Amino acid sequence: MKGVYTIFTHLAFGFVVGLCFGSFANVLIYRLPRKLPIVSSRSACTACKSTIPFYDLIPVVSWVLLRGRCRHCKEQISIRYPLIEILCALVFVGMILATGDLSLIFLCLLAFVLLVVSFIDADTQEIPDGPLIFAALVGIGFVVAGQFSCLFYHSPSIIGAGLGILVGGLPLLIIDRITLILFKKDGFGYGDVKLMAVCGMFLGWQLTLVAFFIAFITGGMYATFLLVSRRVRRGEYIAFGPFLCAGVIAAIWFGQELTSFIL
């Protein structure tokens, strides 16, 4: 009974922390593409520009209490904000269930970056460098810490991390160059290349391949749906970053099982 209570406490704590990170993710998703300051200005309503008081910034709860509207101008607040907060919380809970050591801290930070990158890419079809630089620094700390402590079970070796970087970034870069030569247009954005190179540092080369497999399957299905439903035309770009990010998270959660099953 005590063990169940402990697990529940950890999951509840992770959910609350995930909500808070999700709230900050909303800030980054909105401000980074617009080149707005991240920490030097307070949150404000996008419609009336009124400063939002701290008691209206409680993740999910404030949106529910305000019935999804600004306290001042009554303009509707998109439901995407609480959904992103809940999604981040669920991802953090998933990381707790998937990892049982200090790797959790680093992998949650990676998941936070992936969430931010996914929505920015979906909105703008661009991946900013700032979150990727932060993730790369976290990844370096993750790999180094794993070499000196047995408490980082999910950390790859230095060689594994290096191979992961190559396997993550090089194939996309080669495909992009070939596509550019044959069709005179980019196949992948450089943001995707840098994203997977950074993620490869966390995953190692085997789980990076699993992440690619999941991303190409899900991305291909989505692209086929858009073509069949005529929502996009052949040759148009779609944001592939969200599928890469989802593939990375799925590889962390289920990668070992998928690798064993395939082999």
PDB file of C-alpha atoms in Angstrom:
ATOM      1  CA  MET A   1       0.000   0.000   0.000  1.00  0.00           C
ATOM      2  CA  LYS A   2       2.843   2.333   0.851  1.00  0.00           C
ATOM      3  CA  GLY A   3       4.455   1.658  -2.522  1.00  0.00           C
ATOM      4  CA  VAL A   4       1.237   2.527  -4.352  1.00  0.00           C
ATOM      5  CA  TYR A   5       0.935   5.750  -2.358  1.00  0.00           C
ATOM      6  CA  THR A   6       4.529   6.664  -3.222  1.00  0.00           C
ATOM      7  CA  ILE A   7       3.989   6.066  -6.936  1.00  0.00           C
ATOM      8  CA  PHE A   8       0.767   8.086  -6.882  1.00  0.00           C
ATOM      9  CA  THR A   9       2.546  10.936  -5.093  1.00  0.00           C
ATOM     10  CA  HIS A  10       5.329  10.957  -7.677  1.00  0.00           C
ATOM     11  CA  LEU A  11       2.850  10.948 -10.546  1.00  0.00           C
ATOM     12  CA  ALA A  12       0.776  13.729  -8.994  1.00  0.00           C
ATOM     13  CA  PHE A  13       3.891  15.817  -8.392  1.00  0.00           C
ATOM     14  CA  GLY A  14       5.052  15.223 -11.958  1.00  0.00           C
ATOM     15  CA  PHE A  15       1.615  16.220 -13.276  1.00  0.00           C
ATOM     16  CA  VAL A  16       1.652  19.519 -11.363  1.00  0.00           C
ATOM     17  CA  VAL A  17       5.222  20.299 -12.434  1.00  0.00           C
ATOM     18  CA  GLY A  18       4.259  19.431 -16.008  1.00  0.00           C
ATOM     19  CA  LEU A  19       1.349  21.883 -15.847  1.00  0.00           C
ATOM     20  CA  CYS A  20       3.732  24.656 -14.768  1.00  0.00           C
ATOM     21  CA  PHE A  21       6.182  23.823 -17.554  1.00  0.00           C
ATOM     22  CA  GLY A  22       3.269  23.702 -19.980  1.00  0.00           C
ATOM     23  CA  SER A  23       2.299  27.223 -18.942  1.00  0.00           C
ATOM     24  CA  PHE A  24       5.835  28.403 -19.687  1.00  0.00           C
ATOM     25  CA  ALA A  25       5.743  26.475 -22.966  1.00  0.00           C
ATOM     26  CA  ASN A  26       2.749  28.592 -23.987  1.00  0.00           C
ATOM     27  CA  VAL A  27       4.829  31.708 -23.366  1.00  0.00           C
ATOM     28  CA  LEU A  28       7.681  30.436 -25.531  1.00  0.00           C
ATOM     29  CA  ILE A  29       5.383  29.202 -28.295  1.00  0.00           C
ATOM     30  CA  TYR A  30       3.793  32.635 -28.570  1.00  0.00           C
ATOM     31  CA  ARG A  31       6.831  34.870 -28.031  1.00  0.00           C
ATOM     32  CA  LEU A  32       9.739  33.137 -29.757  1.00  0.00           C
ATOM     33  CA  PRO A  33       8.368  33.384 -33.343  1.00  0.00           C
ATOM     34  CA  ARG A  34       7.431  37.032 -32.703  1.00  0.00           C
ATOM     35  CA  LYS A  35      10.880  37.898 -31.286  1.00  0.00           C
ATOM     36  CA  LEU A  36       9.291  39.122 -28.040  1.00  0.00           C
ATOM     37  CA  PRO A  37      11.189  39.185 -24.710  1.00  0.00           C
ATOM     38  CA  ILE A  38      10.755  35.995 -22.707  1.00  0.00           C
ATOM     39  CA  VAL A  39      11.196  37.035 -19.077  1.00  0.00           C
ATOM     40  CA  SER A  40      11.414  40.817 -19.037  1.00  0.00           C
ATOM     41  CA  SER A  41       7.734  41.465 -19.747  1.00  0.00           C
ATOM     42  CA  ARG A  42       4.611  40.189 -18.036  1.00  0.00           C
ATOM     43  CA  SER A  43       1.894  38.186 -19.720  1.00  0.00           C
ATOM     44  CA  ALA A  44      -0.845  40.255 -21.306  1.00  0.00           C
ATOM     45  CA  CYS A  45      -4.091  39.662 -23.174  1.00  0.00           C
ATOM     46  CA  THR A  46      -3.383  39.463 -26.902  1.00  0.00           C
ATOM     47  CA  ALA A  47      -6.614  41.374 -27.623  1.00  0.00           C
ATOM     48  CA  CYS A  48      -6.771  44.299 -25.145  1.00  0.00           C
ATOM     49  CA  LYS A  49      -3.102  44.161 -24.035  1.00  0.00           C
ATOM     50  CA  SER A  50      -4.117  44.276 -20.362  1.00  0.00           C
ATOM     51  CA  THR A  51      -1.569  42.772 -17.980  1.00  0.00           C
ATOM     52  CA  ILE A  52      -2.741  39.414 -16.683  1.00  0.00           C
ATOM     53  CA  PRO A  53      -2.603  39.224 -12.855  1.00  0.00           C
ATOM     54  CA  PHE A  54      -0.808  36.302 -11.248  1.00  0.00           C
ATOM     55  CA  TYR A  55      -4.034  34.700 -10.016  1.00  0.00           C
ATOM     56  CA  ASP A  56      -5.189  34.383 -13.629  1.00  0.00           C
ATOM     57  CA  LEU A  57      -2.060  32.484 -14.592  1.00  0.00           C
ATOM     58  CA  ILE A  58      -2.740  29.260 -12.697  1.00  0.00           C
ATOM     59  CA  PRO A  59      -2.416  26.485 -15.295  1.00  0.00           C
ATOM     60  CA  VAL A  60      -5.781  25.143 -16.512  1.00  0.00           C
ATOM     61  CA  VAL A  61      -7.604  26.310 -13.348  1.00  0.00           C
ATOM     62  CA  SER A  62      -7.585  29.996 -14.321  1.00  0.00           C
ATOM     63  CA  TRP A  63      -8.859  29.226 -17.814  1.00  0.00           C
ATOM     64  CA  VAL A  64     -11.734  27.193 -16.366  1.00  0.00           C
ATOM     65  CA  LEU A  65     -12.657  29.812 -13.748  1.00  0.00           C
ATOM     66  CA  LEU A  66     -12.604  32.581 -16.363  1.00  0.00           C
ATOM     67  CA  ARG A  67     -14.647  30.363 -18.697  1.00  0.00           C
ATOM     68  CA  GLY A  68     -12.026  30.800 -21.372  1.00  0.00           C
ATOM     69  CA  ARG A  69     -12.327  34.596 -21.566  1.00  0.00           C
ATOM     70  CA  CYS A  70     -10.159  37.586 -20.648  1.00  0.00           C
ATOM     71  CA  ARG A  71     -11.127  39.135 -17.300  1.00  0.00           C
ATOM     72  CA  HIS A  72     -10.955  42.651 -18.787  1.00  0.00           C
ATOM     73  CA  CYS A  73     -12.213  42.607 -22.377  1.00  0.00           C
ATOM     74  CA  LYS A  74     -14.067  39.259 -22.288  1.00  0.00           C
ATOM     75  CA  GLU A  75     -12.300  38.195 -25.486  1.00  0.00           C
ATOM     76  CA  GLN A  76     -12.195  34.419 -25.858  1.00  0.00           C
ATOM     77  CA  ILE A  77      -8.941  32.720 -24.866  1.00  0.00           C
ATOM     78  CA  SER A  78      -8.010  29.788 -27.081  1.00  0.00           C
ATOM     79  CA  ILE A  79      -8.533  26.368 -25.561  1.00  0.00           C
ATOM     80  CA  ARG A  80      -5.100  25.484 -26.936  1.00  0.00           C
ATOM     81  CA  TYR A  81      -3.464  27.071 -23.886  1.00  0.00           C
ATOM     82  CA  PRO A  82      -4.885  24.669 -21.276  1.00  0.00           C
ATOM     83  CA  LEU A  83      -4.572  21.752 -23.702  1.00  0.00           C
ATOM     84  CA  ILE A  84      -0.836  22.395 -24.074  1.00  0.00           C
ATOM     85  CA  GLU A  85      -0.501  22.575 -20.289  1.00  0.00           C
ATOM     86  CA  ILE A  86      -2.324  19.264 -19.869  1.00  0.00           C
ATOM     87  CA  LEU A  87      -0.307  17.679 -22.687  1.00  0.00           C
ATOM     88  CA  CYS A  88       2.957  18.705 -21.042  1.00  0.00           C
ATOM     89  CA  ALA A  89       1.734  17.312 -17.709  1.00  0.00           C
ATOM     90  CA  LEU A  90       0.818  13.994 -19.317  1.00  0.00           C
ATOM     91  CA  VAL A  91       4.197  13.783 -21.057  1.00  0.00           C
ATOM     92  CA  PHE A  92       5.958  14.364 -17.724  1.00  0.00           C
ATOM     93  CA  VAL A  93       3.854  11.625 -16.134  1.00  0.00           C
ATOM     94  CA  GLY A  94       4.781   9.345 -19.031  1.00  0.00           C
ATOM     95  CA  MET A  95       8.459  10.064 -18.425  1.00  0.00           C
ATOM     96  CA  ILE A  96       8.065   9.122 -14.766  1.00  0.00           C
ATOM     97  CA  LEU A  97       6.471   5.823 -15.747  1.00  0.00           C
ATOM     98  CA  ALA A  98       9.111   5.134 -18.416  1.00  0.00           C
ATOM     99  CA  THR A  99      12.187   5.980 -16.343  1.00  0.00           C
ATOM    100  CA  GLY A 100      13.073   5.068 -12.801  1.00  0.00           C
ATOM    101  CA  ASP A 101      16.232   7.053 -12.221  1.00  0.00           C
ATOM    102  CA  LEU A 102      17.685  10.549 -12.420  1.00  0.00           C
ATOM    103  CA  SER A 103      17.484  10.400 -16.211  1.00  0.00           C
ATOM    104  CA  LEU A 104      13.948  11.646 -15.641  1.00  0.00           C
ATOM    105  CA  ILE A 105      15.143  15.213 -15.009  1.00  0.00           C
ATOM    106  CA  PHE A 106      17.032  15.497 -18.284  1.00  0.00           C
ATOM    107  CA  LEU A 107      14.409  13.675 -20.337  1.00  0.00           C
ATOM    108  CA  CYS A 108      11.615  15.877 -19.001  1.00  0.00           C
ATOM    109  CA  LEU A 109      13.593  18.955 -20.035  1.00  0.00           C
ATOM    110  CA  LEU A 110      14.028  17.416 -23.494  1.00  0.00           C
ATOM    111  CA  ALA A 111      10.287  16.668 -23.677  1.00  0.00           C
ATOM    112  CA  PHE A 112       9.545  20.272 -22.719  1.00  0.00           C
ATOM    113  CA  VAL A 113      11.718  21.534 -25.570  1.00  0.00           C
ATOM    114  CA  LEU A 114      10.103  19.086 -27.999  1.00  0.00           C
ATOM    115  CA  LEU A 115       6.665  20.341 -27.032  1.00  0.00           C
ATOM    116  CA  VAL A 116       7.679  23.951 -27.666  1.00  0.00           C
ATOM    117  CA  VAL A 117       9.365  23.082 -30.952  1.00  0.00           C
ATOM    118  CA  SER A 118       6.382  21.048 -32.173  1.00  0.00           C
ATOM    119  CA  PHE A 119       3.858  23.842 -31.834  1.00  0.00           C
ATOM    120  CA  ILE A 120       6.164  26.540 -33.175  1.00  0.00           C
ATOM    121  CA  ASP A 121       6.922  24.388 -36.209  1.00  0.00           C
ATOM    122  CA  ALA A 122       3.225  23.624 -36.691  1.00  0.00           C
ATOM    123  CA  ASP A 123       2.437  27.365 -36.585  1.00  0.00           C
ATOM    124  CA  THR A 124       5.332  28.727 -38.623  1.00  0.00           C
ATOM    125  CA  GLN A 125       7.103  25.758 -40.288  1.00  0.00           C
ATOM    126  CA  GLU A 126      10.285  27.000 -38.624  1.00  0.00           C
ATOM    127  CA  ILE A 127      12.242  25.647 -35.665  1.00  0.00           C
ATOM    128  CA  PRO A 128      14.097  28.343 -33.680  1.00  0.00           C
ATOM    129  CA  ASP A 129      17.670  27.727 -32.587  1.00  0.00           C
ATOM    130  CA  GLY A 130      17.216  28.864 -28.965  1.00  0.00           C
ATOM    131  CA  PRO A 131      15.332  25.800 -27.660  1.00  0.00           C
ATOM    132  CA  LEU A 132      17.668  23.469 -29.578  1.00  0.00           C
ATOM    133  CA  ILE A 133      20.761  25.102 -28.055  1.00  0.00           C
ATOM    134  CA  PHE A 134      19.236  24.684 -24.598  1.00  0.00           C
ATOM    135  CA  ALA A 135      18.428  21.031 -25.353  1.00  0.00           C
ATOM    136  CA  ALA A 136      21.977  20.445 -26.624  1.00  0.00           C
ATOM    137  CA  LEU A 137      23.421  21.786 -23.354  1.00  0.00           C
ATOM    138  CA  VAL A 138      21.040  19.570 -21.372  1.00  0.00           C
ATOM    139  CA  GLY A 139      22.067  16.630 -23.566  1.00  0.00           C
ATOM    140  CA  ILE A 140      25.753  17.207 -22.912  1.00  0.00           C
ATOM    141  CA  GLY A 141      25.065  17.270 -19.178  1.00  0.00           C
ATOM    142  CA  PHE A 142      22.976  14.106 -19.525  1.00  0.00           C
ATOM    143  CA  VAL A 143      25.716  12.179 -21.319  1.00  0.00           C
ATOM    144  CA  VAL A 144      28.502  13.392 -19.021  1.00  0.00           C
ATOM    145  CA  ALA A 145      26.487  12.635 -15.864  1.00  0.00           C
ATOM    146  CA  GLY A 146      25.782   9.158 -17.169  1.00  0.00           C
ATOM    147  CA  GLN A 147      29.488   8.359 -17.410  1.00  0.00           C
ATOM    148  CA  PHE A 148      30.087   9.013 -13.715  1.00  0.00           C
ATOM    149  CA  SER A 149      26.942   7.710 -12.033  1.00  0.00           C
ATOM    150  CA  CYS A 150      24.900   4.527 -12.211  1.00  0.00           C
ATOM    151  CA  LEU A 151      21.808   6.605 -11.379  1.00  0.00           C
ATOM    152  CA  PHE A 152      21.471   7.604 -15.030  1.00  0.00           C
ATOM    153  CA  TYR A 153      20.473   4.266 -16.520  1.00  0.00           C
ATOM    154  CA  HIS A 154      18.990   5.768 -19.702  1.00  0.00           C
ATOM    155  CA  SER A 155      22.027   7.891 -20.544  1.00  0.00           C
ATOM    156  CA  PRO A 156      23.956   6.658 -23.624  1.00  0.00           C
ATOM    157  CA  SER A 157      27.708   6.265 -23.718  1.00  0.00           C
ATOM    158  CA  ILE A 158      29.816   9.020 -25.237  1.00  0.00           C
ATOM    159  CA  ILE A 159      30.299   6.909 -28.377  1.00  0.00           C
ATOM    160  CA  GLY A 160      26.596   6.085 -28.455  1.00  0.00           C
ATOM    161  CA  ALA A 161      25.699   9.756 -28.158  1.00  0.00           C
ATOM    162  CA  GLY A 162      28.114  10.651 -30.953  1.00  0.00           C
ATOM    163  CA  LEU A 163      26.651   7.985 -33.221  1.00  0.00           C
ATOM    164  CA  GLY A 164      23.186   9.198 -32.294  1.00  0.00           C
ATOM    165  CA  ILE A 165      24.076  12.709 -33.438  1.00  0.00           C
ATOM    166  CA  LEU A 166      25.290  11.361 -36.795  1.00  0.00           C
ATOM    167  CA  VAL A 167      22.338   9.014 -37.287  1.00  0.00           C
ATOM    168  CA  GLY A 168      19.957  11.775 -36.275  1.00  0.00           C
ATOM    169  CA  GLY A 169      21.218  14.599 -38.433  1.00  0.00           C
ATOM    170  CA  LEU A 170      23.131  13.106 -41.360  1.00  0.00           C
ATOM    171  CA  PRO A 171      20.313  11.172 -43.122  1.00  0.00           C
ATOM    172  CA  LEU A 172      18.006  14.192 -43.180  1.00  0.00           C
ATOM    173  CA  LEU A 173      20.818  16.371 -44.471  1.00  0.00           C
ATOM    174  CA  ILE A 174      21.632  13.884 -47.257  1.00  0.00           C
ATOM    175  CA  ILE A 175      17.969  13.568 -48.244  1.00  0.00           C
ATOM    176  CA  ASP A 176      17.665  17.346 -48.303  1.00  0.00           C
ATOM    177  CA  ARG A 177      20.732  17.720 -50.546  1.00  0.00           C
ATOM    178  CA  ILE A 178      19.527  15.001 -52.949  1.00  0.00           C
ATOM    179  CA  THR A 179      16.059  16.554 -53.132  1.00  0.00           C
ATOM    180  CA  LEU A 180      17.574  19.966 -53.770  1.00  0.00           C
ATOM    181  CA  ILE A 181      19.660  18.598 -56.656  1.00  0.00           C
ATOM    182  CA  LEU A 182      16.860  16.565 -58.245  1.00  0.00           C
ATOM    183  CA  PHE A 183      13.836  18.790 -57.655  1.00  0.00           C
ATOM    184  CA  LYS A 184      15.398  22.200 -56.952  1.00  0.00           C
ATOM    185  CA  LYS A 185      13.692  22.450 -53.570  1.00  0.00           C
ATOM    186  CA  ASP A 186      14.488  21.503 -49.989  1.00  0.00           C
ATOM    187  CA  GLY A 187      13.383  18.103 -48.733  1.00  0.00           C
ATOM    188  CA  PHE A 188      13.809  18.949 -45.049  1.00  0.00           C
ATOM    189  CA  GLY A 189      14.453  22.194 -43.252  1.00  0.00           C
ATOM    190  CA  TYR A 190      17.738  22.635 -41.406  1.00  0.00           C
ATOM    191  CA  GLY A 191      15.675  22.924 -38.238  1.00  0.00           C
ATOM    192  CA  ASP A 192      14.679  19.267 -38.620  1.00  0.00           C
ATOM    193  CA  VAL A 193      18.312  18.294 -39.141  1.00  0.00           C
ATOM    194  CA  LYS A 194      19.466  20.125 -36.022  1.00  0.00           C
ATOM    195  CA  LEU A 195      16.508  18.838 -34.025  1.00  0.00           C
ATOM    196  CA  MET A 196      17.277  15.185 -34.700  1.00  0.00           C
ATOM    197  CA  ALA A 197      21.010  15.654 -34.220  1.00  0.00           C
ATOM    198  CA  VAL A 198      20.313  17.007 -30.729  1.00  0.00           C
ATOM    199  CA  CYS A 199      17.789  14.265 -29.965  1.00  0.00           C
ATOM    200  CA  GLY A 200      20.249  11.643 -31.174  1.00  0.00           C
ATOM    201  CA  MET A 201      22.563  12.716 -28.363  1.00  0.00           C
ATOM    202  CA  PHE A 202      19.905  11.685 -25.849  1.00  0.00           C
ATOM    203  CA  LEU A 203      18.764   8.513 -27.601  1.00  0.00           C
ATOM    204  CA  GLY A 204      21.848   6.879 -29.061  1.00  0.00           C
ATOM    205  CA  TRP A 205      21.778   5.526 -32.596  1.00  0.00           C
ATOM    206  CA  GLN A 206      19.359   2.614 -32.073  1.00  0.00           C
ATOM    207  CA  LEU A 207      16.551   4.592 -30.457  1.00  0.00           C
ATOM    208  CA  THR A 208      17.128   7.376 -32.977  1.00  0.00           C
ATOM    209  CA  LEU A 209      16.283   4.886 -35.738  1.00  0.00           C
ATOM    210  CA  VAL A 210      13.142   3.933 -33.816  1.00  0.00           C
ATOM    211  CA  ALA A 211      12.198   7.617 -33.563  1.00  0.00           C
ATOM    212  CA  PHE A 212      12.677   8.018 -37.326  1.00  0.00           C
ATOM    213  CA  PHE A 213      10.564   4.943 -38.004  1.00  0.00           C
ATOM    214  CA  ILE A 214       7.669   6.254 -35.920  1.00  0.00           C
ATOM    215  CA  ALA A 215       7.972   9.769 -37.353  1.00  0.00           C
ATOM    216  CA  PHE A 216       7.985   8.659 -40.989  1.00  0.00           C
ATOM    217  CA  ILE A 217       5.059   6.273 -40.478  1.00  0.00           C
ATOM    218  CA  THR A 218       2.866   8.804 -38.674  1.00  0.00           C
ATOM    219  CA  GLY A 219       3.978  11.725 -40.844  1.00  0.00           C
ATOM    220  CA  GLY A 220       3.368   9.736 -44.006  1.00  0.00           C
ATOM    221  CA  MET A 221      -0.124   8.753 -42.868  1.00  0.00           C
ATOM    222  CA  TYR A 222      -0.944  12.377 -42.050  1.00  0.00           C
ATOM    223  CA  ALA A 223       0.402  13.626 -45.390  1.00  0.00           C
ATOM    224  CA  THR A 224      -1.618  10.970 -47.227  1.00  0.00           C
ATOM    225  CA  PHE A 225      -4.751  12.057 -45.385  1.00  0.00           C
ATOM    226  CA  LEU A 226      -4.148  15.700 -46.321  1.00  0.00           C
ATOM    227  CA  LEU A 227      -3.628  14.780 -49.982  1.00  0.00           C
ATOM    228  CA  VAL A 228      -6.656  12.514 -50.183  1.00  0.00           C
ATOM    229  CA  SER A 229      -8.853  15.099 -48.473  1.00  0.00           C
ATOM    230  CA  ARG A 230      -7.369  17.784 -50.753  1.00  0.00           C
ATOM    231  CA  ARG A 231      -6.358  19.970 -47.835  1.00  0.00           C
ATOM    232  CA  VAL A 232      -2.909  20.344 -49.374  1.00  0.00           C
ATOM    233  CA  ARG A 233      -1.639  20.028 -52.921  1.00  0.00           C
ATOM    234  CA  ARG A 234       1.141  17.774 -54.084  1.00  0.00           C
ATOM    235  CA  GLY A 235       4.461  19.511 -53.566  1.00  0.00           C
ATOM    236  CA  GLU A 236       3.319  21.694 -50.660  1.00  0.00           C
ATOM    237  CA  TYR A 237       5.273  21.610 -47.415  1.00  0.00           C
ATOM    238  CA  ILE A 238       3.891  20.376 -44.110  1.00  0.00           C
ATOM    239  CA  ALA A 239       5.535  20.712 -40.714  1.00  0.00           C
ATOM    240  CA  PHE A 240       7.446  17.489 -40.033  1.00  0.00           C
ATOM    241  CA  GLY A 241       8.919  18.635 -36.708  1.00  0.00           C
ATOM    242  CA  PRO A 242       5.885  17.561 -34.631  1.00  0.00           C
ATOM    243  CA  PHE A 243       6.148  14.010 -35.974  1.00  0.00           C
ATOM    244  CA  LEU A 244       9.876  13.886 -35.253  1.00  0.00           C
ATOM    245  CA  CYS A 245       9.244  15.119 -31.706  1.00  0.00           C
ATOM    246  CA  ALA A 246       6.475  12.583 -31.165  1.00  0.00           C
ATOM    247  CA  GLY A 247       8.770   9.868 -32.507  1.00  0.00           C
ATOM    248  CA  VAL A 248      11.500  10.844 -30.054  1.00  0.00           C
ATOM    249  CA  ILE A 249       9.142  10.756 -27.065  1.00  0.00           C
ATOM    250  CA  ALA A 250       7.672   7.434 -28.194  1.00  0.00           C
ATOM    251  CA  ALA A 251      11.197   6.027 -28.614  1.00  0.00           C
ATOM    252  CA  ILE A 252      12.019   7.019 -25.028  1.00  0.00           C
ATOM    253  CA  TRP A 253       8.836   5.407 -23.745  1.00  0.00           C
ATOM    254  CA  PHE A 254       8.673   2.256 -25.868  1.00  0.00           C
ATOM    255  CA  GLY A 255      11.915   2.176 -27.848  1.00  0.00           C
ATOM    256  CA  GLN A 256      13.557  -0.724 -26.066  1.00  0.00           C
ATOM    257  CA  GLU A 257      10.446  -2.892 -26.434  1.00  0.00           C
ATOM    258  CA  LEU A 258      10.074  -1.964 -30.110  1.00  0.00           C
ATOM    259  CA  THR A 259      13.746  -2.673 -30.787  1.00  0.00           C
ATOM    260  CA  SER A 260      13.521  -6.097 -29.125  1.00  0.00           C
ATOM    261  CA  PHE A 261      10.335  -6.895 -31.060  1.00  0.00           C
ATOM    262  CA  ILE A 262      11.825  -5.892 -34.429  1.00  0.00           C
ATOM    263  CA  LEU A 263      15.094  -7.726 -33.850  1.00  0.00           C
TER     264      LEU A 263
END
